[in-house]
Structures are given as C-alpha cells and as structure tokens.
mmCIF file of C-alpha atoms in Angstrom:
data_model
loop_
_atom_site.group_PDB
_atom_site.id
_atom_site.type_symbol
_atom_site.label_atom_id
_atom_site.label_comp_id
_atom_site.label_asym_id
_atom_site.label_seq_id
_atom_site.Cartn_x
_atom_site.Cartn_y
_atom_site.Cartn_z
ATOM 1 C CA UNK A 1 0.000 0.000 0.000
ATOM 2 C CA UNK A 2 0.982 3.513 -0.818
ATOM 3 C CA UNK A 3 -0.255 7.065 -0.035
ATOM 4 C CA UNK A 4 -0.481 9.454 -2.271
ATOM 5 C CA UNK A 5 2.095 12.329 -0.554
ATOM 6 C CA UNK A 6 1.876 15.121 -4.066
ATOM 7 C CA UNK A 7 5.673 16.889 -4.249
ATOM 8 C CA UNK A 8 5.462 20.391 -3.008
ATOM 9 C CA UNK A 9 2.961 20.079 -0.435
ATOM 10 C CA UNK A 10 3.535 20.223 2.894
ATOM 11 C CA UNK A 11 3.644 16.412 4.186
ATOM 12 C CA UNK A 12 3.845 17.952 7.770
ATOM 13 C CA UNK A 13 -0.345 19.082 7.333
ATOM 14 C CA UNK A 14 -2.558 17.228 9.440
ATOM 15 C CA UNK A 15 -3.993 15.774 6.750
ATOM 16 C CA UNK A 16 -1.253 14.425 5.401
ATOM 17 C CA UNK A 17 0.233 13.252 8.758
ATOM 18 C CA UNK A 18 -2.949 11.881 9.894
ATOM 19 C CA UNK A 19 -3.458 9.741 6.482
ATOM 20 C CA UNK A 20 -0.214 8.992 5.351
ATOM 21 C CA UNK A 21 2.978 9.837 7.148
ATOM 22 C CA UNK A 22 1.766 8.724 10.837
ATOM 23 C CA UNK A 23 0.234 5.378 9.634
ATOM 24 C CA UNK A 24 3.310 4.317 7.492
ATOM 25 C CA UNK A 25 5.228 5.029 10.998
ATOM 26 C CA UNK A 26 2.869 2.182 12.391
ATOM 27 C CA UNK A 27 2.952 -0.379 8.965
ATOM 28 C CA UNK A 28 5.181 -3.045 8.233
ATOM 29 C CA UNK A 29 7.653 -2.224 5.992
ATOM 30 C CA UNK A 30 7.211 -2.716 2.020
ATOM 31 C CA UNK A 31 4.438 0.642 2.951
ATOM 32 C CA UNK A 32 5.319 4.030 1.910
ATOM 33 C CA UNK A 33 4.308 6.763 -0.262
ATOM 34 C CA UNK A 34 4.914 8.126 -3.781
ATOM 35 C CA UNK A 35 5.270 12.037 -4.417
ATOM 36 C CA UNK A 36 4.188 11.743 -8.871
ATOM 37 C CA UNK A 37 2.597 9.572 -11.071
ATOM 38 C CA UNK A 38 5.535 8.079 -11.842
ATOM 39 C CA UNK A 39 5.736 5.903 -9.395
ATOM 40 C CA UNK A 40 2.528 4.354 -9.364
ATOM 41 C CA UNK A 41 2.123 0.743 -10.773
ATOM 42 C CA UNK A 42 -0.107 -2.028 -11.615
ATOM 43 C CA UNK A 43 1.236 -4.670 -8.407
ATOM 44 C CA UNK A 44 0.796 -1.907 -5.597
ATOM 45 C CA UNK A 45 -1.982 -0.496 -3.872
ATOM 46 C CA UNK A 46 -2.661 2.992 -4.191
ATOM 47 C CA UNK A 47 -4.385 5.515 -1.446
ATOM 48 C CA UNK A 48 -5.766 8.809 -2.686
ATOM 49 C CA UNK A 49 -7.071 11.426 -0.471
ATOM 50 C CA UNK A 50 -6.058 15.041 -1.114
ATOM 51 C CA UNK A 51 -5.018 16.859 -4.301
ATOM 52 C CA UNK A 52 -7.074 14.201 -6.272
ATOM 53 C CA UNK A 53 -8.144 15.944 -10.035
ATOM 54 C CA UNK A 54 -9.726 14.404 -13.534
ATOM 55 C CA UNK A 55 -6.588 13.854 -14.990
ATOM 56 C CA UNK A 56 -5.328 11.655 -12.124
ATOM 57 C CA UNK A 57 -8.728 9.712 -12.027
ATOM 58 C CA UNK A 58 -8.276 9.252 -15.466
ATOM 59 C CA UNK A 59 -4.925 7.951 -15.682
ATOM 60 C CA UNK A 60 -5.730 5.158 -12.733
ATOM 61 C CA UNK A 61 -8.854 3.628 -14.724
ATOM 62 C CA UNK A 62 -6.941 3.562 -17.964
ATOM 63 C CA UNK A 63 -4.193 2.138 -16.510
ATOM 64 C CA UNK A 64 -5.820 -0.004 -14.372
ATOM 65 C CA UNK A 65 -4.235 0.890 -11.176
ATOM 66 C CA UNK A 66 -5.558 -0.795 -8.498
ATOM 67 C CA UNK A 67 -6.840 2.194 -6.212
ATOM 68 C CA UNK A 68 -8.377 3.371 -2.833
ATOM 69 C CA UNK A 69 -10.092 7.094 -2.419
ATOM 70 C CA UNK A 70 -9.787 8.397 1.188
ATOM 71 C CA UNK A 71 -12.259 11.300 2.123
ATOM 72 C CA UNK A 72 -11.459 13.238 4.904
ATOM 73 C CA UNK A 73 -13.949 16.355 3.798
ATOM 74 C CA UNK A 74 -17.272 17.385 2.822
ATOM 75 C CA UNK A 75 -16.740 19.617 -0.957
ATOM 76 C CA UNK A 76 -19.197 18.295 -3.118
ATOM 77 C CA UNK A 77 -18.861 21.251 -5.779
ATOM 78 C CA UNK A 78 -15.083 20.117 -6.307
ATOM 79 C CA UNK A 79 -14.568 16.302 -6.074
ATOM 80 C CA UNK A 80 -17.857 14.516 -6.423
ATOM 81 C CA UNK A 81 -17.751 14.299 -10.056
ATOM 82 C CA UNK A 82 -14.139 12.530 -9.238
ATOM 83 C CA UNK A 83 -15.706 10.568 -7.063
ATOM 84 C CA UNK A 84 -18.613 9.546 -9.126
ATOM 85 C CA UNK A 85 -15.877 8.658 -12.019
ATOM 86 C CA UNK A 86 -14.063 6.672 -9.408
ATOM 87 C CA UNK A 87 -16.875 4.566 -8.060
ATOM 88 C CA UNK A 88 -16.871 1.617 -10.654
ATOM 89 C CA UNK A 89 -12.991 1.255 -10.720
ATOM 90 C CA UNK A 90 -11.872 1.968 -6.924
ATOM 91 C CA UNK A 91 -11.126 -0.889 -4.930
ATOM 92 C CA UNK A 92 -12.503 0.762 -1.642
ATOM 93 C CA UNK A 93 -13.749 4.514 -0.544
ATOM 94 C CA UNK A 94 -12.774 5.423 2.964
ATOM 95 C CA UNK A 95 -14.027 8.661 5.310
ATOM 96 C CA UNK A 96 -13.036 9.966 8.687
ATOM 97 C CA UNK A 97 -16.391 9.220 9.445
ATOM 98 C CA UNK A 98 -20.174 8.039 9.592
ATOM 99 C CA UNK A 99 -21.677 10.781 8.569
ATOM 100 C CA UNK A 100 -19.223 11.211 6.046
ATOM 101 C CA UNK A 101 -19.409 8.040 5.143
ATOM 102 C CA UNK A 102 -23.391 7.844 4.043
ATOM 103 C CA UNK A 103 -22.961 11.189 1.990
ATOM 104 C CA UNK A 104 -20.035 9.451 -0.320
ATOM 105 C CA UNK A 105 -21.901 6.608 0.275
ATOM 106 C CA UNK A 106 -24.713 8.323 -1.916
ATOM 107 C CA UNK A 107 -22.786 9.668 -4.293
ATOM 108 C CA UNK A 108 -20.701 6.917 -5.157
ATOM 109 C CA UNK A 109 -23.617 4.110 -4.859
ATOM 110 C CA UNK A 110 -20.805 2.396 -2.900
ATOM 111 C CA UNK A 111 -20.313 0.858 0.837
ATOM 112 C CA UNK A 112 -17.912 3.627 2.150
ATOM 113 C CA UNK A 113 -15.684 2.213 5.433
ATOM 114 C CA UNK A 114 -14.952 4.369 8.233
ATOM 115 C CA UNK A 115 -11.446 5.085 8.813
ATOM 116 C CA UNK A 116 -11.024 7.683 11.681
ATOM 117 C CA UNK A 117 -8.313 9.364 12.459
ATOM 118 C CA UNK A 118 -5.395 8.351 14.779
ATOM 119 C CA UNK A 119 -4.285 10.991 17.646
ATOM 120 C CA UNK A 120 -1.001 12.060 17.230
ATOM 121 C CA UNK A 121 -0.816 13.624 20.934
ATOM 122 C CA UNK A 122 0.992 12.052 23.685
ATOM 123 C CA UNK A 123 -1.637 11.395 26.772
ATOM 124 C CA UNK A 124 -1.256 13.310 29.852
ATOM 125 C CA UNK A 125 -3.409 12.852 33.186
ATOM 126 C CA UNK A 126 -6.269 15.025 33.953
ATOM 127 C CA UNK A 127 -5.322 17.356 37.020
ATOM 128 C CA UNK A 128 -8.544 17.414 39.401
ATOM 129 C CA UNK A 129 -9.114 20.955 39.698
ATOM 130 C CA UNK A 130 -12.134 22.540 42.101
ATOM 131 C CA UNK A 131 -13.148 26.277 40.898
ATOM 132 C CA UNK A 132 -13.997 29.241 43.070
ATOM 133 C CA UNK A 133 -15.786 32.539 42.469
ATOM 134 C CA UNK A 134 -12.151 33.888 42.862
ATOM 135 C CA UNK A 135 -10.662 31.296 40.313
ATOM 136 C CA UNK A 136 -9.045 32.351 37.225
ATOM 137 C CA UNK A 137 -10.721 30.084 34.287
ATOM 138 C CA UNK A 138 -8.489 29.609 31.579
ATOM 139 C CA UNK A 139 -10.499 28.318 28.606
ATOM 140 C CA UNK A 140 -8.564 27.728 24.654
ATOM 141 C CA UNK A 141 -10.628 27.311 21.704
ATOM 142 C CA UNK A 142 -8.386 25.911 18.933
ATOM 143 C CA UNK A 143 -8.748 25.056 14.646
ATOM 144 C CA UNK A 144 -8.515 25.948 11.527
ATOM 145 C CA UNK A 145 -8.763 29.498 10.711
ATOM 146 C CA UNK A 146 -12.045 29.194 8.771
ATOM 147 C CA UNK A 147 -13.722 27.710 11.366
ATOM 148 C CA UNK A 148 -13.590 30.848 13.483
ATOM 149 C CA UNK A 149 -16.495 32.485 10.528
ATOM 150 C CA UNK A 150 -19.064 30.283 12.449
ATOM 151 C CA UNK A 151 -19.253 32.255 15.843
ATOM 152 C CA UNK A 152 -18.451 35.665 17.254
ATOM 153 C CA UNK A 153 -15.330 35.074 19.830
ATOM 154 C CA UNK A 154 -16.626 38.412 21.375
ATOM 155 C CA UNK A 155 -19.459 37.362 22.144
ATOM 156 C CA UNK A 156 -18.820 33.703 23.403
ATOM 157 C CA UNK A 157 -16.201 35.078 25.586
ATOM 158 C CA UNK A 158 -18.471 37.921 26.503
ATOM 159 C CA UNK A 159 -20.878 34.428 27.758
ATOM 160 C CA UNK A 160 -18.390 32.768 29.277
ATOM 161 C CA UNK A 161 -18.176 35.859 31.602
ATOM 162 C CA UNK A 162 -21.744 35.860 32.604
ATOM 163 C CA UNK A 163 -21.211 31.930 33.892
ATOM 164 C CA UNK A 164 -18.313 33.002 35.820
ATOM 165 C CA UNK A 165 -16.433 36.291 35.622
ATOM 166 C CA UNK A 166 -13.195 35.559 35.719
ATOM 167 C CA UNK A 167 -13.099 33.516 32.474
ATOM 168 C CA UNK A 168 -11.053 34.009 29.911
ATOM 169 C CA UNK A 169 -10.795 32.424 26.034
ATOM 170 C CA UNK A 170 -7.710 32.493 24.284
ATOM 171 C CA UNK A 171 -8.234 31.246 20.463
ATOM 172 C CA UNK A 172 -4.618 29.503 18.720
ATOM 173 C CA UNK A 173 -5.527 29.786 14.873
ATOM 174 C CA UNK A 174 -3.390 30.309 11.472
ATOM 175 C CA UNK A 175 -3.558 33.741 12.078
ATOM 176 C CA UNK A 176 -4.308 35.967 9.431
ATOM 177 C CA UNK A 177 -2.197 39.480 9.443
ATOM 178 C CA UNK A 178 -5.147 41.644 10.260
ATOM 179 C CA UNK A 179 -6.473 39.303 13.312
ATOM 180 C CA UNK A 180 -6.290 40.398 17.431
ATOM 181 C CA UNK A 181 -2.591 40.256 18.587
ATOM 182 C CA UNK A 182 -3.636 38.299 21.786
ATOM 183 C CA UNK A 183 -4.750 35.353 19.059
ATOM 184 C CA UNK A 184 -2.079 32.877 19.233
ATOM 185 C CA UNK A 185 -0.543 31.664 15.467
ATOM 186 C CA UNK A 186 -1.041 27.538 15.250
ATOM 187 C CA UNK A 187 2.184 25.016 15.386
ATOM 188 C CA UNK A 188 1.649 21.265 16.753
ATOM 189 C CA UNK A 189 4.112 22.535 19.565
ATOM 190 C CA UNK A 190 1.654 25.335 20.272
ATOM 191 C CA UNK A 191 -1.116 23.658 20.690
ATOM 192 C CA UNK A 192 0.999 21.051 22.993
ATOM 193 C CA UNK A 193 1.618 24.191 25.597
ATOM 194 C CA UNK A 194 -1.657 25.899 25.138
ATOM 195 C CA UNK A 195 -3.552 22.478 25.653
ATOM 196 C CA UNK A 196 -1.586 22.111 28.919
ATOM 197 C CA UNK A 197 -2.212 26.141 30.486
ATOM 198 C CA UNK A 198 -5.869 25.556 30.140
ATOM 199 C CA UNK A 199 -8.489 24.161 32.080
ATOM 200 C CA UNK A 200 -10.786 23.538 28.994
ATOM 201 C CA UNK A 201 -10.997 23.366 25.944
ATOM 202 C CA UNK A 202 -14.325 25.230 24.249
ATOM 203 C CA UNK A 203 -15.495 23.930 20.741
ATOM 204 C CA UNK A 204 -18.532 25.605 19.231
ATOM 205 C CA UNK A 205 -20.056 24.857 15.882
ATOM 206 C CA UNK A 206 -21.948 26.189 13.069
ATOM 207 C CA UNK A 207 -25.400 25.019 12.593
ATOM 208 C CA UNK A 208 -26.375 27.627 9.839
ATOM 209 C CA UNK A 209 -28.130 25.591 7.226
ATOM 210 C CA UNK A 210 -25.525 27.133 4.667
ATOM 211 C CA UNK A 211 -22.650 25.457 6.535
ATOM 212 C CA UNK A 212 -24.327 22.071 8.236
ATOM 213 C CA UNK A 213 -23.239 19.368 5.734
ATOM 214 C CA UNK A 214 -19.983 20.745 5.915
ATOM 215 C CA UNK A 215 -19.431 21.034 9.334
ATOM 216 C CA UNK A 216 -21.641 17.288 10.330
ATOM 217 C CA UNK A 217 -19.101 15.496 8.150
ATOM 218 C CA UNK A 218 -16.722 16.027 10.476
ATOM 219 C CA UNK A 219 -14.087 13.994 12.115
ATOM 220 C CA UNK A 220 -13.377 13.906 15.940
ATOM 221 C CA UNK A 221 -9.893 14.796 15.759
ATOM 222 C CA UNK A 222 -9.994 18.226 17.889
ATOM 223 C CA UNK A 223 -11.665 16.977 20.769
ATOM 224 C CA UNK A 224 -9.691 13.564 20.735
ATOM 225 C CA UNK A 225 -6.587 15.643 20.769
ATOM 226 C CA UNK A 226 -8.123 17.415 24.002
ATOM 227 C CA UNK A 227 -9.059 14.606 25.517
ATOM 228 C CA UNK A 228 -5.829 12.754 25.088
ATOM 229 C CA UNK A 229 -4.139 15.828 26.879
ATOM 230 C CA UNK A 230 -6.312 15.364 29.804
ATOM 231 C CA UNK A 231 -8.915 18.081 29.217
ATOM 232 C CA UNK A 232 -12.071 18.321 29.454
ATOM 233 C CA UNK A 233 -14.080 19.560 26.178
ATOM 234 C CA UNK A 234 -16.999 21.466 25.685
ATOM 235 C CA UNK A 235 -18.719 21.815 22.350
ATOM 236 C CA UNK A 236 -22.693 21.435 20.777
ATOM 237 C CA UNK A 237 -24.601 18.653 19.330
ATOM 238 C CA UNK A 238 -24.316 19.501 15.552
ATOM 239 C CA UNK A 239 -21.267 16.799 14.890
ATOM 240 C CA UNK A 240 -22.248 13.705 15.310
ATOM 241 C CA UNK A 241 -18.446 11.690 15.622
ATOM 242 C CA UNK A 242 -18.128 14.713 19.116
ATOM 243 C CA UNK A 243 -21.448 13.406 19.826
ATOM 244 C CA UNK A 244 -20.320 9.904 19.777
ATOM 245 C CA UNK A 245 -17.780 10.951 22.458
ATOM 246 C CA UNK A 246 -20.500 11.961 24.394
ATOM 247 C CA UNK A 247 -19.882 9.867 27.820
ATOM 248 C CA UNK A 248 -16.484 11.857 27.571
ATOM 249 C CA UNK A 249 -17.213 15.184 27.105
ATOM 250 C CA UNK A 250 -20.596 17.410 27.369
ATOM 251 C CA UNK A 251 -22.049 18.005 24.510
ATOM 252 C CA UNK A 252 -25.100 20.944 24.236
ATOM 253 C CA UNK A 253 -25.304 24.471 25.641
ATOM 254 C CA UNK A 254 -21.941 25.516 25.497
ATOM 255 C CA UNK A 255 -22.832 28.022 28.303
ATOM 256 C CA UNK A 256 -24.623 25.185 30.058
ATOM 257 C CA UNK A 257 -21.759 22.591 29.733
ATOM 258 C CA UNK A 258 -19.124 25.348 31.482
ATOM 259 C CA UNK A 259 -21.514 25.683 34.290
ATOM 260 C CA UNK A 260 -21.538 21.721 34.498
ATOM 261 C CA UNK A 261 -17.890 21.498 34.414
ATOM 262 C CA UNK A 262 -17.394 24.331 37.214
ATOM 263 C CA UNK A 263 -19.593 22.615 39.189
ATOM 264 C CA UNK A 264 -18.843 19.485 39.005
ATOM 265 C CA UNK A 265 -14.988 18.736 39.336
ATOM 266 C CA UNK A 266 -15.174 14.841 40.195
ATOM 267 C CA UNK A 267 -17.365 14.043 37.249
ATOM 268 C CA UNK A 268 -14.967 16.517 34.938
ATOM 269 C CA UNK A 269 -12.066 14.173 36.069
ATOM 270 C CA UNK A 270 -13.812 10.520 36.049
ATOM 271 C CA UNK A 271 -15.069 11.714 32.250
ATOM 272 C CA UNK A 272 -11.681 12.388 30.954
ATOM 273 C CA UNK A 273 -10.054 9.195 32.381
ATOM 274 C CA UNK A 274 -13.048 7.295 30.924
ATOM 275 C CA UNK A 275 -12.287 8.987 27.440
ATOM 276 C CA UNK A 276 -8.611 8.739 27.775
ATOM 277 C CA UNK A 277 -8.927 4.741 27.972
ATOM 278 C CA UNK A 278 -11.717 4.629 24.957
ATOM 279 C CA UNK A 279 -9.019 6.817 22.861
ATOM 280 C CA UNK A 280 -6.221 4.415 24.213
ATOM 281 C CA UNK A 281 -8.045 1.444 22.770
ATOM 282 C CA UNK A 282 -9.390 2.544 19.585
ATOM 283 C CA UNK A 283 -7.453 5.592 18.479
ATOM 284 C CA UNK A 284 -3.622 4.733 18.660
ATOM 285 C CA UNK A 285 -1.893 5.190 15.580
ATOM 286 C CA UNK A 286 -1.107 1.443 15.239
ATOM 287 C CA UNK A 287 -4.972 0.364 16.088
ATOM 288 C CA UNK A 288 -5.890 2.670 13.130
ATOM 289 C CA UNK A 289 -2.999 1.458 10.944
ATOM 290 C CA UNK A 290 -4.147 -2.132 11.562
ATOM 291 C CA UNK A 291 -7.916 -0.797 9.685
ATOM 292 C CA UNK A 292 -6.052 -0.214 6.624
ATOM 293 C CA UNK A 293 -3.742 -2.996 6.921
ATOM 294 C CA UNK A 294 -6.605 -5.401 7.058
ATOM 295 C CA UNK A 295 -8.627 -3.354 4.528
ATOM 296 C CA UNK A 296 -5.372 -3.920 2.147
ATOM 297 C CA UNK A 297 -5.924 -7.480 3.282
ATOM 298 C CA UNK A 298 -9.221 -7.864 1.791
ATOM 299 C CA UNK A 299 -8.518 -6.328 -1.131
ATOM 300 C CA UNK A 300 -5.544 -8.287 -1.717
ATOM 301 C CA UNK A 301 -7.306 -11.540 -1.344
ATOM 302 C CA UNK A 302 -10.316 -10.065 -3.411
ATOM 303 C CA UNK A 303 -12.650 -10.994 0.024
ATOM 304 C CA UNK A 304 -15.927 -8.858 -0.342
ATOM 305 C CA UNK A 305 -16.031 -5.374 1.265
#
C-alpha cells in the first residue's frame, strides 16, 4: 500500500500526517508513499485522499491501477464528479467518518468504510481541579482558521463571563495578518503548551443551514486531541463523531456545559479518564494502521467489502 504524498505540499499538514505519514510510521515495511505519477504501478496499492483531479482519475482507470479514495472532507462542488468517475474502478472509498461516510456513500452508490483518524498527541493525566468565584478560568478554543467564521469570539467570551467572571478564552488559529494580537498563530508545539495552560478546551459549531453538511461530516480529531491531553471539552450537538464521544465530554449548551464542568470537578475528572482509555483502545496510531492494513488485506485476497 501507498499514499499518495503530491511533491510540493507540505507532508507535515494534518492531513497528510494523519493519512499517510503517521500510519506508514505504524505499517510493516514494504508501505510508503509516492510524491508523482511516476511511481505508481499495476502490483501496488494505491491511497488517494487530497489533491485528487480528472486527470489523475483518469490515468488510474486507464491504466488499471488498483486504487483506494480516502475522504477526509465534505466539498461536493469540487470532487464529487471525481468521485462519481471513481466509483466503478476503486477498490474501496474510505471517510473519517459516519456521517461522512453515508454522503459518499450516496454519491458513489458504494459501501464507504470508516477510517477515523489516529491521535497524534501524547496522553497526559487530567489534574482534578475545584473552581472558586475567585478562580481564574483559563479556557482555549483551537482550529482551523475558517472555522472561526461560524461564531463571534466576542461574544462567546463575553458568555463565558456571565457563567463566571473571571473567564477568559484564548483562540490559537493560522492567524491571518489583520487578526487580534492576543490570538495565538497555530504550530503542533503550540497547541501542545496551550492544551496544557488551560483548564478547557471550548469547541462551538456552526449550525447555519448554509454550513451544516460541511461542518456534520466532520471527524473527531480536535476533541480527541483534548481529551488525550487530559482536558475536558466542551462543544454542541451539531457533529455527530463529538457526539459519539458523548460519555467523555458534554455536549449541548456551550454556556450550560461550562456551568456543568465548574460545578462538578469529580465528574470533569472521572469523564476524561473514561475517554482517555476509549481513545487508548481505539485511536492509537497502530490500532488505526491495523484498519487499513486489514482493509489492504481484503482487497488483496479479493474478500468482499
């Protein structure tokens, strides 16, 4: 098996990490990657997920290159039509998730198998922390850039204050130049020591009807990462793979689910250990490297999938 790494992009995006570079850390070797065209084959098998275009869908049914498409987002303008040209000559579509899975699913007229993504974070150990009228509450939104066009940071911190008054939201985005200087500029080291100054971690979502498809497809990457880090998330109900982490997190109100973790300090802690086992057994880069491996396996042995 080999992913699909284009030259000139950055292999160091989360994308690319999280569906290529991190799992061929975890795969036996005889697994790697190809940067061109060049290199692909008829004996290998080949795993495209980002950069995909005509010409390269083209090139795989003519040459009848045995093939895997792996969806990680929701742009239907872009890639369906690749995906629709795909569906009688892939071997197997993958998503990050459910969701995501059933709209390919519909598209392609094909079973679509759920892949998530594997953390990447090391795990740390909640610290049980009790909270005061007096306490400073440090709380860290974190994401892609884009993301932050679905709520009004103002305002949500301006919320946050009314639940307790000492609150404070820090947001750690690829800045743009023109955005607050207290915003934080994204690295993966960043978000290692902003993760660790906080005491939670605050996720809203968009549920404008413009943006819902979008946003529902989803993985559960963020609040994994949080989780992993021993922190305690709060977002809303419009994603279902964060809903699915439910017994782990609260998901609703986002005012409602800071009150609840003020309040209730024991349950905070007992939630994240809970969630810090479930990630340990199902979200390790090897467990999720082991999905493709035996999804390789089937294909390789021409078993029904």
């Amino acid at each position: 098996m080999k992913f699909y790494l284009p030259v000139g992009e950055d292999v160091n995006r989360y994308s690319f990490r999280s569906r290529g570079t991190l799992l061929l850390e975890n795969m036996p070797k005889g697994h790697g990657s190809i940067e061109s065209w060049g290199s692909i084959n008829t004996h290998d098998i080949f795993v495209f997920g980002k950069k995909i275009n005509n010409d390269l869908i083209t090139h795989l049914i003519e040459k009848k290159i045995k093939f895997i498409i792996d969806v990680s987002d929701w742009k239907p303008k872009a890639l369906n039509h690749l995906y629709v040209k795909s569906g009688p000559h892939a071997k197997a579509f993958v998503a990050t998730c459910d969701y995501l899975a059933d709209l390919i699913g519909q598209v392609t007229e094909r079973k679509v198998h759920v892949i998530q993504d594997p953390t990447e974070r090391k795990e740390v150990l909640p610290i049980y922390k009790e909270f005061n009228k007096n306490s400073i509450v440090n709380c860290l939104w974190y994401g892609g850039r884009k993301n932050l066009n679905h709520f009004e940071v103002p305002k949500l911190e301006a919320n946050l204050k009314k639940v307790h008054p000492n609150a404070h939201l820090t947001i750690l985005t690829n800045k743009k130049r023109d955005d607050p200087d207290h915003w934080v500029d994204w690295s993966f080291e960043k978000q290692n020591e902003m993760v660790a100054n906080t005491d939670f971690v605050i996720i809203p979502t968009s549920e404008r009807e413009k943006h819902l498809e979008h946003v529902r497809s989803k993985g559960n990457n963020r609040p994994i990462d949080a989780i992993r880090q021993g922190k305690f998330v709060i977002t809303t109900t419009t994603i279902p793979s964060y809903v699915e982490l439910k017994d782990y997190l609260y998901a609703g109100d986002i005012l409602r689910g800071f009150k609840f973790a003020l309040q209730n300090p024991k349950m905070v802690y007992e939630k994240i250990l809970k969630g810090q086992e479930y990630i340990r057994n199902f979200y390790e880069p090897k467990q999720i490297a082991n999905k493709w491996l035996e999804l390789e396996r089937k294909i390789i042995s021409e078993e029904s999938i």
